[in-house]
């Protein structure tokens, strides 16, 4: 029953190797198949069930791209649940190493959304 | 008919509902907490998604996550099973308001029957037999004493929002009343967030008899016989059977008539159960109505041949009942033993890893379970791990089948109630059908303090 890394309540951000998203996803074919190298990276997981959006509206710019530098408290994405827009913030300073989810896709509780390289600073 | 149903539950009842969906050609969506990721209901459903951490308050009772899960998977209905959100009037109401059909009674039905004092009052006003007791809630010790003096001791003080034996106190004589009243109120408040209590006459060795009813959306209501659930400890049922050894055809028709009237008095919809207390003189009294599919529903299915969960789904789509009262025939005898993951003597829950698990089979044996070898029983959820159900042409055949099935049943790695069931099946009084709600006391050591 119990699987590695899922035995404890997940805070939105935890340091762990994400379990294969393919086994979890509502639409498994949309999940990333290649497991990225995650050593030293922090996984940002969805704290709720809903729909993942990379921007505040279809016309707005995306919150972050891969390679973006983020500050603690900065909004990374929105997970919409029952018409409520829930902003998901970064818990740490760092660089977005990988965006794991496509825009407008359903996400479940604990689903990995981003990999963040902690502490990375823009050069110069 | 619905296209896709979200099953807002876990364990054997989630499996039961998914099976009904499959037989009706409806897609099913399982939801699960993080610890239930690799369980049977998740594998059997067409789709599945995680809705929260192990704590049921944050997963199986998490209304926003469950509704959101229904929305993103495009479900048109939710089946709540039993427990968790099954009797949450607010949840049923929210489902109704966002256009997702709640497979069960109306939110109003749930609200009315959830308030036990109010339900009692409604039944009394409709001329149905209720236990002698207070009219609605009592708010002071003095009021309790007046009611008790009128109806005679012993009395029981019960929580209006109650269930599962919490918020209940038996009072044998007047000088115990003050303490019991305060204790029941405090316990009711702690367990249900509502300190409202009421007083009823307490019978020493009654039977717990309940009647299954089905009502369609037009209000046509039928009853499907009774279940005798007298074998219980601390108000938790352990063995159920139908028909009851204490009920003959005439009493059955009378119980059925009153159960249907009770349901119609509140314009009840879908499946429900009207619970009665049967005294030694075979007088019966309305106790409460359970507004959900019940754990012990399979024994009714076995003797009537009616699939109650599929019928719940059909009713929720607005279809009329598939049966008229005169078409309901009860054939043979059915018994259910609840296999709980707990110490058979102290009833303390027993968590752990199931190392071996072999369920019985053969003629007349049905097992509703979600466990398998390698399943981990966590302390987060109910201790019920399997329901052993047998059906025989006579009570004797059903008893022999249950003994045989219990002997075949192997669950290793955790302690279960199987040894206790074997002892009960060997008890001469049980074999003769002579038992009351006090029956199990002879099998248990004193409950742990507190």
Coordinates of C-alpha atoms in Angstrom, one line a residue:
Chain A
X1 CA 0.0 0.0 0.0
X2 CA 2.6 2.4 1.1
X3 CA 4.9 3.8 -1.5
X4 CA 8.2 5.5 -1.0
X5 CA 7.9 9.2 -0.5
X6 CA 4.2 9.2 -0.1
X7 CA 3.8 8.0 3.5
X8 CA 3.8 11.4 5.1
X9 CA 1.5 14.3 4.4
X10 CA 3.2 16.4 1.7
X11 CA 3.7 20.0 2.2
X12 CA 3.5 21.9 -1.1
X13 CA 7.2 21.8 -1.3
X14 CA 9.3 18.9 -0.3
X15 CA 12.7 17.6 -1.1
X16 CA 12.2 14.2 -2.7
X17 CA 12.5 12.1 -5.8
X18 CA 9.1 12.4 -7.3
X19 CA 7.3 9.2 -7.9
X20 CA 6.5 8.3 -11.5
X21 CA 3.8 10.7 -12.6
X22 CA 2.6 8.2 -15.1
X23 CA 1.1 6.0 -12.5
X24 CA -0.7 8.9 -10.8
X25 CA -2.1 11.2 -13.4
X26 CA -5.7 11.5 -14.4
X27 CA -4.7 11.5 -18.0
X28 CA -1.6 9.3 -17.9
X29 CA -0.6 9.8 -21.5
X30 CA -0.1 13.5 -20.8
X31 CA 2.4 12.9 -18.0
X32 CA 6.1 13.2 -18.7
X33 CA 7.6 9.9 -19.5
X34 CA 11.2 10.8 -19.2
X35 CA 12.2 11.0 -15.6
X36 CA 14.4 14.2 -15.2
X37 CA 17.5 14.1 -13.1
X38 CA 16.3 15.4 -9.8
X39 CA 19.4 15.3 -7.7
X40 CA 19.6 18.3 -5.5
X41 CA 16.3 19.7 -6.9
X42 CA 13.2 20.6 -4.9
X43 CA 9.9 19.3 -6.2
X44 CA 6.9 21.7 -6.0
X45 CA 3.8 19.6 -5.7
X46 CA 0.1 20.6 -6.1
X47 CA -1.4 21.1 -2.6
X48 CA -4.9 20.6 -4.0
X49 CA -6.9 18.9 -6.8
X50 CA -7.6 21.1 -9.7
X51 CA -6.5 22.5 -13.1
X52 CA -3.0 23.7 -13.6
X53 CA -2.5 27.1 -15.3
X54 CA 0.8 28.7 -16.0
X55 CA -0.7 32.2 -16.2
X56 CA -3.3 34.3 -14.5
X57 CA -5.5 34.3 -17.6
X58 CA -5.3 33.1 -21.2
X59 CA -4.0 36.5 -22.2
X60 CA -1.5 37.1 -19.5
X61 CA 2.2 36.2 -19.6
X62 CA 3.2 32.9 -18.0
X63 CA 4.4 33.3 -14.3
X64 CA 7.6 31.5 -14.9
X65 CA 9.6 29.7 -17.7
X66 CA 12.2 27.0 -17.4
X67 CA 15.3 28.9 -16.4
X68 CA 13.4 31.7 -14.6
X69 CA 14.9 32.8 -11.3
X70 CA 12.3 32.9 -8.5
X71 CA 12.2 34.3 -5.0
X72 CA 10.5 32.7 -2.0
X73 CA 6.9 33.6 -2.1
X74 CA 6.8 34.3 -5.8
X75 CA 3.8 32.8 -7.7
X76 CA 4.7 29.9 -9.9
X77 CA 1.3 28.9 -11.2
X78 CA -2.4 28.7 -10.5
X79 CA -4.3 25.6 -9.6
X80 CA -8.0 26.3 -10.2
X81 CA -10.4 24.4 -8.1
X82 CA -14.2 24.9 -8.2
X83 CA -13.7 28.3 -10.0
X84 CA -11.2 29.5 -7.3
X85 CA -7.8 30.5 -8.5
X86 CA -5.2 29.2 -6.0
X87 CA -1.8 30.8 -6.5
X88 CA 1.0 28.3 -5.8
X89 CA 4.1 30.0 -4.5
X90 CA 7.7 29.0 -4.3
X91 CA 8.9 28.2 -0.9
X92 CA 12.5 28.9 -1.7
X93 CA 14.8 31.2 -3.8
X94 CA 16.2 29.4 -6.8
X95 CA 15.9 28.7 -10.5
X96 CA 13.1 26.8 -12.3
X97 CA 14.9 23.7 -13.6
X98 CA 11.9 22.0 -15.1
X99 CA 8.1 22.5 -15.6
X100 CA 6.6 19.1 -15.2
X101 CA 3.0 19.8 -16.2
X102 CA 1.4 21.2 -19.3
X103 CA -0.9 24.2 -19.1
X104 CA -4.6 23.6 -18.5
X105 CA -4.1 20.0 -17.4
X106 CA -5.8 18.4 -14.4
X107 CA -3.6 17.8 -11.4
X108 CA -4.2 15.6 -8.4
X109 CA -3.1 16.2 -4.8
X110 CA 0.6 15.9 -4.4
X111 CA 1.3 15.9 -8.2
X112 CA 4.8 17.2 -9.0
X113 CA 4.5 20.6 -10.9
X114 CA 8.0 22.1 -10.9
X115 CA 11.6 21.2 -10.1
X116 CA 13.5 24.1 -8.5
X117 CA 17.3 24.3 -8.2
X118 CA 17.6 25.8 -4.7
X119 CA 19.7 28.9 -4.1
X120 CA 20.6 29.6 -7.8
X121 CA 21.1 33.3 -8.4
X122 CA 21.1 35.2 -11.7
X123 CA 24.7 35.9 -12.8
X124 CA 26.0 39.4 -12.7
Chain B
X1 CA -28.1 7.1 -17.2
X2 CA -24.9 8.7 -15.8
X3 CA -21.8 8.7 -17.9
X4 CA -19.2 8.8 -15.1
X5 CA -19.5 8.4 -11.3
X6 CA -17.0 9.6 -8.8
X7 CA -16.8 7.2 -5.8
X8 CA -16.0 9.3 -2.8
X9 CA -14.9 6.5 -0.5
X10 CA -12.3 3.7 -0.1
X11 CA -12.0 0.1 0.9
X12 CA -14.7 -2.5 0.3
X13 CA -17.6 -0.1 -0.2
X14 CA -15.7 1.8 -2.9
X15 CA -15.1 -1.6 -4.6
X16 CA -18.7 -2.4 -4.3
X17 CA -19.9 0.8 -5.9
X18 CA -17.3 0.5 -8.8
X19 CA -18.6 -3.0 -9.5
X20 CA -22.1 -1.7 -9.7
X21 CA -20.9 1.0 -12.1
X22 CA -19.2 -1.6 -14.3
X23 CA -22.4 -3.7 -14.5
X24 CA -24.4 -0.6 -15.5
X25 CA -21.8 0.4 -18.2
X26 CA -20.9 3.6 -16.3
X27 CA -17.3 4.8 -16.0
X28 CA -16.0 5.2 -12.5
X29 CA -13.4 7.5 -10.9
X30 CA -11.7 6.4 -7.7
X31 CA -10.3 9.0 -5.3
X32 CA -7.7 8.1 -2.8
X33 CA -5.4 9.4 -0.1
X34 CA -1.6 9.1 -0.4
X35 CA -1.5 5.8 1.6
X36 CA -4.3 4.2 -0.5
X37 CA -2.5 4.7 -3.8
X38 CA -2.0 1.0 -4.5
X39 CA -5.3 -0.4 -3.2
X40 CA -8.0 -2.4 -5.0
X41 CA -10.6 0.3 -5.5
X42 CA -8.0 2.5 -7.2
X43 CA -7.0 -0.4 -9.6
X44 CA -10.6 -1.4 -10.4
X45 CA -11.8 2.1 -11.3
X46 CA -11.5 3.5 -14.8
X47 CA -9.7 6.6 -13.6
X48 CA -8.2 7.6 -10.3
X49 CA -6.7 10.5 -8.6
X50 CA -5.1 11.4 -5.3
X51 CA -7.1 13.8 -3.2
X52 CA -5.0 14.4 -0.1
X53 CA -2.8 13.1 2.7
X54 CA -3.7 10.0 4.9
X55 CA -5.7 12.0 7.4
X56 CA -9.4 11.5 6.3
X57 CA -10.3 15.1 7.2
X58 CA -7.9 16.2 4.5
X59 CA -8.7 13.6 1.9
X60 CA -11.9 11.5 2.0
X61 CA -13.8 14.2 3.9
X62 CA -12.1 17.1 1.9
X63 CA -15.1 18.5 0.1
X64 CA -13.2 21.0 -2.1
X65 CA -10.8 18.4 -3.3
X66 CA -13.5 15.8 -4.0
X67 CA -15.7 18.2 -5.9
X68 CA -12.7 19.5 -7.8
X69 CA -11.8 15.9 -8.7
X70 CA -15.4 15.3 -9.9
X71 CA -15.1 18.5 -12.0
X72 CA -11.8 17.8 -13.7
X73 CA -12.7 14.3 -14.5
X74 CA -16.2 15.4 -15.8
X75 CA -18.2 13.2 -13.5
X76 CA -22.0 13.7 -13.5
X77 CA -22.6 12.0 -10.2
X78 CA -21.0 11.2 -6.8
X79 CA -21.6 8.0 -4.8
X80 CA -20.6 8.7 -1.2
X81 CA -20.6 5.0 0.1
X82 CA -21.0 5.0 3.9
X83 CA -19.1 7.0 6.5
X84 CA -17.0 10.0 5.4
X85 CA -19.4 12.4 3.5
X86 CA -22.3 10.0 3.2
X87 CA -24.4 11.7 5.8
X88 CA -23.1 15.2 5.4
X89 CA -26.1 17.4 4.4
X90 CA -23.9 20.3 3.4
X91 CA -21.9 18.1 1.0
X92 CA -25.1 16.8 -0.6
X93 CA -26.4 20.3 -0.9
X94 CA -23.2 21.6 -2.6
X95 CA -23.4 18.7 -5.0
X96 CA -27.0 19.6 -5.8
X97 CA -26.1 23.3 -6.3
X98 CA -23.2 22.6 -8.8
X99 CA -25.2 20.1 -10.8
X100 CA -23.4 17.0 -9.7
X101 CA -26.0 14.4 -8.7
X102 CA -25.5 13.1 -5.1
X103 CA -26.4 9.4 -5.2
X104 CA -28.5 9.2 -2.1
X105 CA -31.2 11.0 -0.3
X106 CA -31.8 14.8 -0.5
X107 CA -29.7 17.1 1.7
X108 CA -33.0 17.9 3.5
X109 CA -33.6 14.2 4.2
X110 CA -30.0 13.9 5.6
X111 CA -30.4 17.0 7.7
X112 CA -33.7 16.0 9.2
X113 CA -32.8 12.4 10.0
X114 CA -29.3 13.5 11.2
X115 CA -31.0 15.3 14.1
X116 CA -32.1 12.3 16.0
X117 CA -34.3 14.3 18.4
X118 CA -36.0 16.0 15.5
X119 CA -36.5 12.7 13.6
X120 CA -38.1 11.2 16.7
X121 CA -40.4 14.1 17.0
X122 CA -41.5 13.9 13.4
X123 CA -42.2 10.2 13.7
X124 CA -44.2 10.7 16.9
X125 CA -46.3 13.4 15.3
X126 CA -47.0 11.0 12.4
X127 CA -48.4 8.5 14.9
X128 CA -45.5 6.1 14.5
X129 CA -44.3 4.2 17.5
X130 CA -41.3 5.9 19.2
X131 CA -39.6 4.9 22.4
X132 CA -41.2 6.7 25.4
X133 CA -39.0 9.8 26.0
X134 CA -38.6 13.5 25.8
X135 CA -40.2 15.6 23.1
X136 CA -37.2 16.8 21.2
X137 CA -34.1 18.2 22.9
X138 CA -33.7 18.5 26.7
X139 CA -31.6 21.4 28.0
X140 CA -31.4 20.9 31.7
X141 CA -30.8 18.2 34.2
X142 CA -34.1 19.0 35.8
X143 CA -36.0 18.5 32.6
X144 CA -34.2 15.2 32.1
X145 CA -35.3 14.2 35.6
X146 CA -38.9 15.1 35.0
X147 CA -38.9 13.0 31.7
X148 CA -37.2 10.1 33.4
X149 CA -39.6 10.1 36.3
X150 CA -42.5 10.1 33.8
X151 CA -41.3 7.2 31.6
X152 CA -39.5 5.2 34.4
X153 CA -35.9 4.1 34.9
X154 CA -33.7 3.0 33.4
X155 CA -33.4 5.7 30.7
X156 CA -30.7 6.5 28.2
X157 CA -29.5 10.0 27.3
X158 CA -28.5 10.2 23.7
X159 CA -26.8 12.9 21.5
X160 CA -29.1 14.4 19.0
X161 CA -26.3 14.4 16.4
X162 CA -25.2 11.0 17.6
X163 CA -24.2 7.7 16.2
X164 CA -21.7 4.9 16.9
X165 CA -22.5 4.9 20.6
X166 CA -20.9 8.2 21.4
X167 CA -22.7 10.7 23.5
X168 CA -24.9 8.0 25.1
X169 CA -25.3 7.3 28.8
X170 CA -27.5 4.8 30.5
X171 CA -29.1 6.0 33.8
X172 CA -30.4 3.3 36.2
X173 CA -31.6 5.6 39.0
X174 CA -32.3 9.2 39.7
X175 CA -29.1 9.9 41.6
X176 CA -27.0 8.9 38.6
X177 CA -28.8 11.4 36.3
X178 CA -26.9 14.6 37.0
X179 CA -23.5 13.1 36.2
X180 CA -24.8 11.2 33.1
X181 CA -26.5 14.3 31.7
X182 CA -23.3 16.3 31.9
X183 CA -21.2 13.5 30.6
X184 CA -23.4 12.8 27.6
X185 CA -23.5 16.5 26.8
X186 CA -19.8 16.9 27.0
X187 CA -19.2 13.8 24.9
X188 CA -21.8 14.9 22.3
X189 CA -20.1 18.2 22.1
X190 CA -16.6 16.7 21.7
X191 CA -17.7 14.1 19.2
X192 CA -20.2 16.0 17.1
X193 CA -19.7 19.7 18.0
X194 CA -23.3 19.8 19.2
X195 CA -24.2 19.2 22.9
X196 CA -27.9 18.7 22.2
X197 CA -29.2 15.5 23.9
X198 CA -32.6 13.8 24.4
X199 CA -33.9 11.1 26.8
X200 CA -35.5 7.8 26.0
X201 CA -36.6 4.7 27.9
X202 CA -33.8 2.1 28.0
X203 CA -34.6 -1.5 27.4
X204 CA -32.3 -4.0 28.9
X205 CA -32.2 -6.8 26.3
X206 CA -33.9 -5.6 23.1
X207 CA -33.2 -6.6 19.6
X208 CA -32.0 -4.2 17.0
X209 CA -34.1 -4.7 13.9
X210 CA -33.8 -2.5 10.9
X211 CA -35.8 -2.3 7.7
X212 CA -34.3 -1.6 4.3
X213 CA -36.3 0.8 2.2
X214 CA -36.0 2.1 -1.4
X215 CA -37.8 5.2 -2.6
X216 CA -37.7 6.6 -6.1
X217 CA -37.8 10.3 -7.0
X218 CA -41.5 10.2 -7.3
X219 CA -41.9 9.0 -3.8
X220 CA -42.9 5.5 -4.5
X221 CA -41.5 3.5 -1.5
X222 CA -41.0 -0.2 -0.9
X223 CA -39.4 -2.2 1.9
X224 CA -37.0 -5.1 1.4
X225 CA -37.5 -7.0 4.7
X226 CA -35.6 -6.6 7.9
X227 CA -32.1 -7.2 9.2
X228 CA -31.4 -8.4 12.8
X229 CA -28.3 -6.5 13.9
X230 CA -28.5 -7.4 17.6
X231 CA -25.0 -8.9 17.8
X232 CA -23.1 -5.7 18.6
X233 CA -20.6 -4.5 21.1
X234 CA -20.5 -0.9 22.2
X235 CA -23.2 -0.1 19.6
X236 CA -21.0 -1.4 16.8
X237 CA -22.6 -4.2 14.8
X238 CA -20.6 -7.4 14.3
X239 CA -23.0 -9.9 12.8
X240 CA -26.2 -9.3 10.9
X241 CA -28.8 -11.6 9.5
X242 CA -32.0 -11.7 7.6
X243 CA -34.7 -12.7 8.2
X244 CA -34.6 -12.1 11.9
X245 CA -35.2 -15.2 14.0
X246 CA -37.6 -13.0 16.1
X247 CA -39.7 -11.7 13.2
X248 CA -42.6 -13.6 11.6
X249 CA -44.4 -12.7 8.4
X250 CA -47.0 -10.7 10.2
X251 CA -44.5 -8.6 12.2
X252 CA -42.4 -8.2 9.1
X253 CA -45.3 -6.7 7.2
X254 CA -46.1 -4.4 10.1
X255 CA -42.4 -3.3 10.4
X256 CA -42.3 -2.7 6.7
X257 CA -45.5 -0.7 6.7
X258 CA -44.2 1.6 9.5
X259 CA -40.7 1.9 7.8
X260 CA -42.4 3.0 4.6
X261 CA -44.6 5.5 6.5
X262 CA -41.5 6.9 8.2
X263 CA -39.7 7.4 4.9
X264 CA -42.8 9.0 3.4
X265 CA -43.2 11.3 6.4
X266 CA -40.0 13.1 5.4
X267 CA -40.4 12.6 1.6
X268 CA -37.4 10.3 1.7
X269 CA -35.6 9.5 -1.6
X270 CA -33.2 6.7 -2.5
X271 CA -32.0 3.9 -0.2
X272 CA -32.4 4.2 3.5
X273 CA -32.7 2.1 6.6
X274 CA -35.2 2.6 9.4
X275 CA -33.9 1.2 12.7
X276 CA -36.3 -0.2 15.3
X277 CA -35.9 -1.6 18.8
X278 CA -37.8 -4.7 19.4
X279 CA -38.7 -5.5 23.0
X280 CA -39.3 -8.9 24.6
X281 CA -43.1 -8.5 24.1
X282 CA -42.3 -8.0 20.4
X283 CA -43.4 -4.4 20.5
X284 CA -41.2 -2.2 18.2
X285 CA -40.2 1.4 18.4
X286 CA -38.6 3.7 15.9
X287 CA -35.0 4.6 16.8
X288 CA -33.5 6.4 13.9
X289 CA -33.2 6.4 10.1
X290 CA -29.8 5.9 8.4
X291 CA -29.7 8.0 5.2
X292 CA -27.1 5.9 3.3
X293 CA -26.3 2.5 2.0
X294 CA -25.3 0.4 5.0
X295 CA -22.4 -1.9 5.7
X296 CA -24.8 -4.8 6.1
X297 CA -26.7 -4.2 2.8
X298 CA -25.4 -7.4 1.1
X299 CA -27.6 -9.8 3.3
X300 CA -30.7 -8.0 1.9
X301 CA -29.3 -8.4 -1.6
X302 CA -28.7 -12.1 -1.0
X303 CA -32.3 -12.9 0.0
X304 CA -34.1 -10.5 -2.3
X305 CA -31.8 -10.8 -5.4
X306 CA -32.0 -7.0 -5.7
X307 CA -28.7 -5.1 -6.2
X308 CA -29.2 -2.2 -3.9
X309 CA -26.3 -0.1 -5.1
X310 CA -27.4 -0.4 -8.8
X311 CA -30.9 0.5 -7.6
X312 CA -29.5 3.6 -5.9
X313 CA -27.8 4.7 -9.1
X314 CA -31.0 4.0 -11.2
X315 CA -33.1 5.9 -8.7
X316 CA -30.7 8.9 -8.8
X317 CA -31.1 9.1 -12.6
X318 CA -34.8 9.6 -12.0
X319 CA -35.9 6.1 -13.0
X320 CA -38.9 4.6 -11.3
X321 CA -38.3 1.7 -8.9
X322 CA -37.7 -1.6 -10.7
X323 CA -39.9 -3.5 -8.3
X324 CA -43.4 -3.3 -6.8
X325 CA -43.8 -4.3 -3.2
X326 CA -45.6 -7.5 -4.2
X327 CA -42.7 -8.5 -6.5
X328 CA -40.2 -8.4 -3.6
X329 CA -39.6 -12.0 -2.5
X330 CA -37.3 -13.1 0.3
X331 CA -35.7 -16.4 -0.4
X332 CA -33.6 -18.3 2.2
X333 CA -31.5 -16.9 4.9
X334 CA -28.4 -14.7 4.9
X335 CA -25.8 -13.8 7.5
X336 CA -22.9 -11.4 7.5
X337 CA -19.8 -11.5 9.7
X338 CA -17.8 -8.3 9.8
X339 CA -14.1 -9.1 9.8
X340 CA -12.4 -6.2 11.5
X341 CA -8.7 -5.6 11.9
X342 CA -8.7 -5.6 15.7
X343 CA -7.9 -7.7 18.7
X344 CA -10.8 -10.1 19.1
X345 CA -10.9 -9.8 22.9
X346 CA -10.4 -6.1 23.6
X347 CA -11.6 -4.8 20.2
X348 CA -8.6 -2.5 20.0
X349 CA -7.8 -1.7 16.4
X350 CA -4.8 -3.6 15.0
X351 CA -2.9 -2.0 12.2
X352 CA -0.2 -3.7 10.2
X353 CA 0.8 -5.5 7.1
X354 CA -1.3 -8.4 5.8
X355 CA 1.2 -11.1 5.0
X356 CA -1.2 -13.8 3.9
X357 CA -4.9 -13.5 2.9
X358 CA -7.1 -16.2 1.6
X359 CA -10.8 -15.6 1.3
X360 CA -13.4 -18.4 1.3
X361 CA -15.6 -19.3 -1.7
X362 CA -17.9 -22.0 -2.9
X363 CA -21.7 -22.2 -2.8
X364 CA -23.5 -19.4 -1.1
X365 CA -20.5 -17.5 0.0
X366 CA -19.8 -13.9 -0.9
X367 CA -16.8 -11.8 0.3
X368 CA -16.9 -8.0 0.0
X369 CA -13.4 -6.8 0.7
X370 CA -10.6 -4.7 -0.7
X371 CA -7.7 -6.4 1.1
X372 CA -5.1 -8.7 -0.5
X373 CA -1.7 -10.0 0.5
X374 CA 0.6 -7.0 1.0
X375 CA -2.2 -4.7 2.0
X376 CA -1.2 -2.4 4.8
X377 CA -3.9 -1.7 7.4
X378 CA -3.2 1.9 8.5
X379 CA -4.6 3.4 11.7
X380 CA -6.2 6.3 9.7
X381 CA -9.4 4.4 8.7
X382 CA -12.1 2.2 9.8
X383 CA -11.0 -1.3 11.0
X384 CA -13.5 -3.2 8.8
X385 CA -11.4 -5.2 6.3
X386 CA -13.8 -7.7 4.9
X387 CA -17.5 -8.8 5.0
X388 CA -18.2 -12.5 4.9
X389 CA -21.7 -13.0 3.6
X390 CA -23.4 -16.4 3.3
X391 CA -26.7 -17.4 1.8
X392 CA -28.6 -20.7 2.5
X393 CA -32.1 -22.0 2.0
X394 CA -32.5 -22.2 5.7
X395 CA -30.9 -20.6 8.7
X396 CA -29.3 -23.9 9.6
X397 CA -27.7 -24.1 6.1
X398 CA -26.5 -20.5 6.4
X399 CA -25.0 -21.1 9.8
X400 CA -23.2 -24.2 8.5
X401 CA -21.9 -22.2 5.5
X402 CA -20.7 -19.4 7.7
X403 CA -18.8 -21.8 9.9
X404 CA -17.2 -23.5 6.9
X405 CA -16.4 -20.0 5.4
X406 CA -14.8 -18.8 8.6
X407 CA -12.7 -22.0 8.7
X408 CA -11.5 -21.3 5.1
X409 CA -10.8 -17.7 5.9
X410 CA -7.1 -16.9 6.5
X411 CA -5.8 -13.5 7.3
X412 CA -2.2 -13.3 8.7
X413 CA 0.0 -10.4 9.8
X414 CA -2.8 -8.7 11.8
X415 CA -5.3 -9.7 14.4
X416 CA -8.9 -10.0 13.3
X417 CA -12.3 -10.7 14.7
X418 CA -12.4 -14.1 12.9
X419 CA -11.8 -16.2 16.1
X420 CA -14.6 -14.3 17.9
X421 CA -16.9 -15.0 15.0
X422 CA -16.1 -18.7 15.3
X423 CA -16.9 -18.6 19.1
X424 CA -20.2 -16.8 18.4
X425 CA -21.2 -19.3 15.7
X426 CA -20.6 -22.1 18.3
X427 CA -22.7 -20.5 20.9
X428 CA -25.9 -22.5 21.6
X429 CA -28.1 -19.4 22.1
X430 CA -26.8 -17.9 18.9
X431 CA -27.5 -21.1 17.0
X432 CA -31.1 -21.1 18.3
X433 CA -31.5 -17.5 17.3
X434 CA -31.9 -16.4 21.0
X435 CA -29.9 -13.1 21.4
X436 CA -30.3 -9.5 22.2
X437 CA -28.0 -6.4 22.0
X438 CA -26.6 -7.6 25.3
X439 CA -25.6 -11.0 23.8
X440 CA -22.0 -10.1 23.1
X441 CA -21.2 -9.0 26.6
X442 CA -20.5 -12.6 27.5
X443 CA -17.7 -12.8 24.9
X444 CA -15.8 -9.7 25.8
X445 CA -13.4 -8.7 28.5
X446 CA -14.2 -5.4 30.1
X447 CA -13.5 -2.5 27.7
X448 CA -10.3 -0.6 28.4
X449 CA -10.7 2.4 30.7
X450 CA -11.7 5.7 29.0

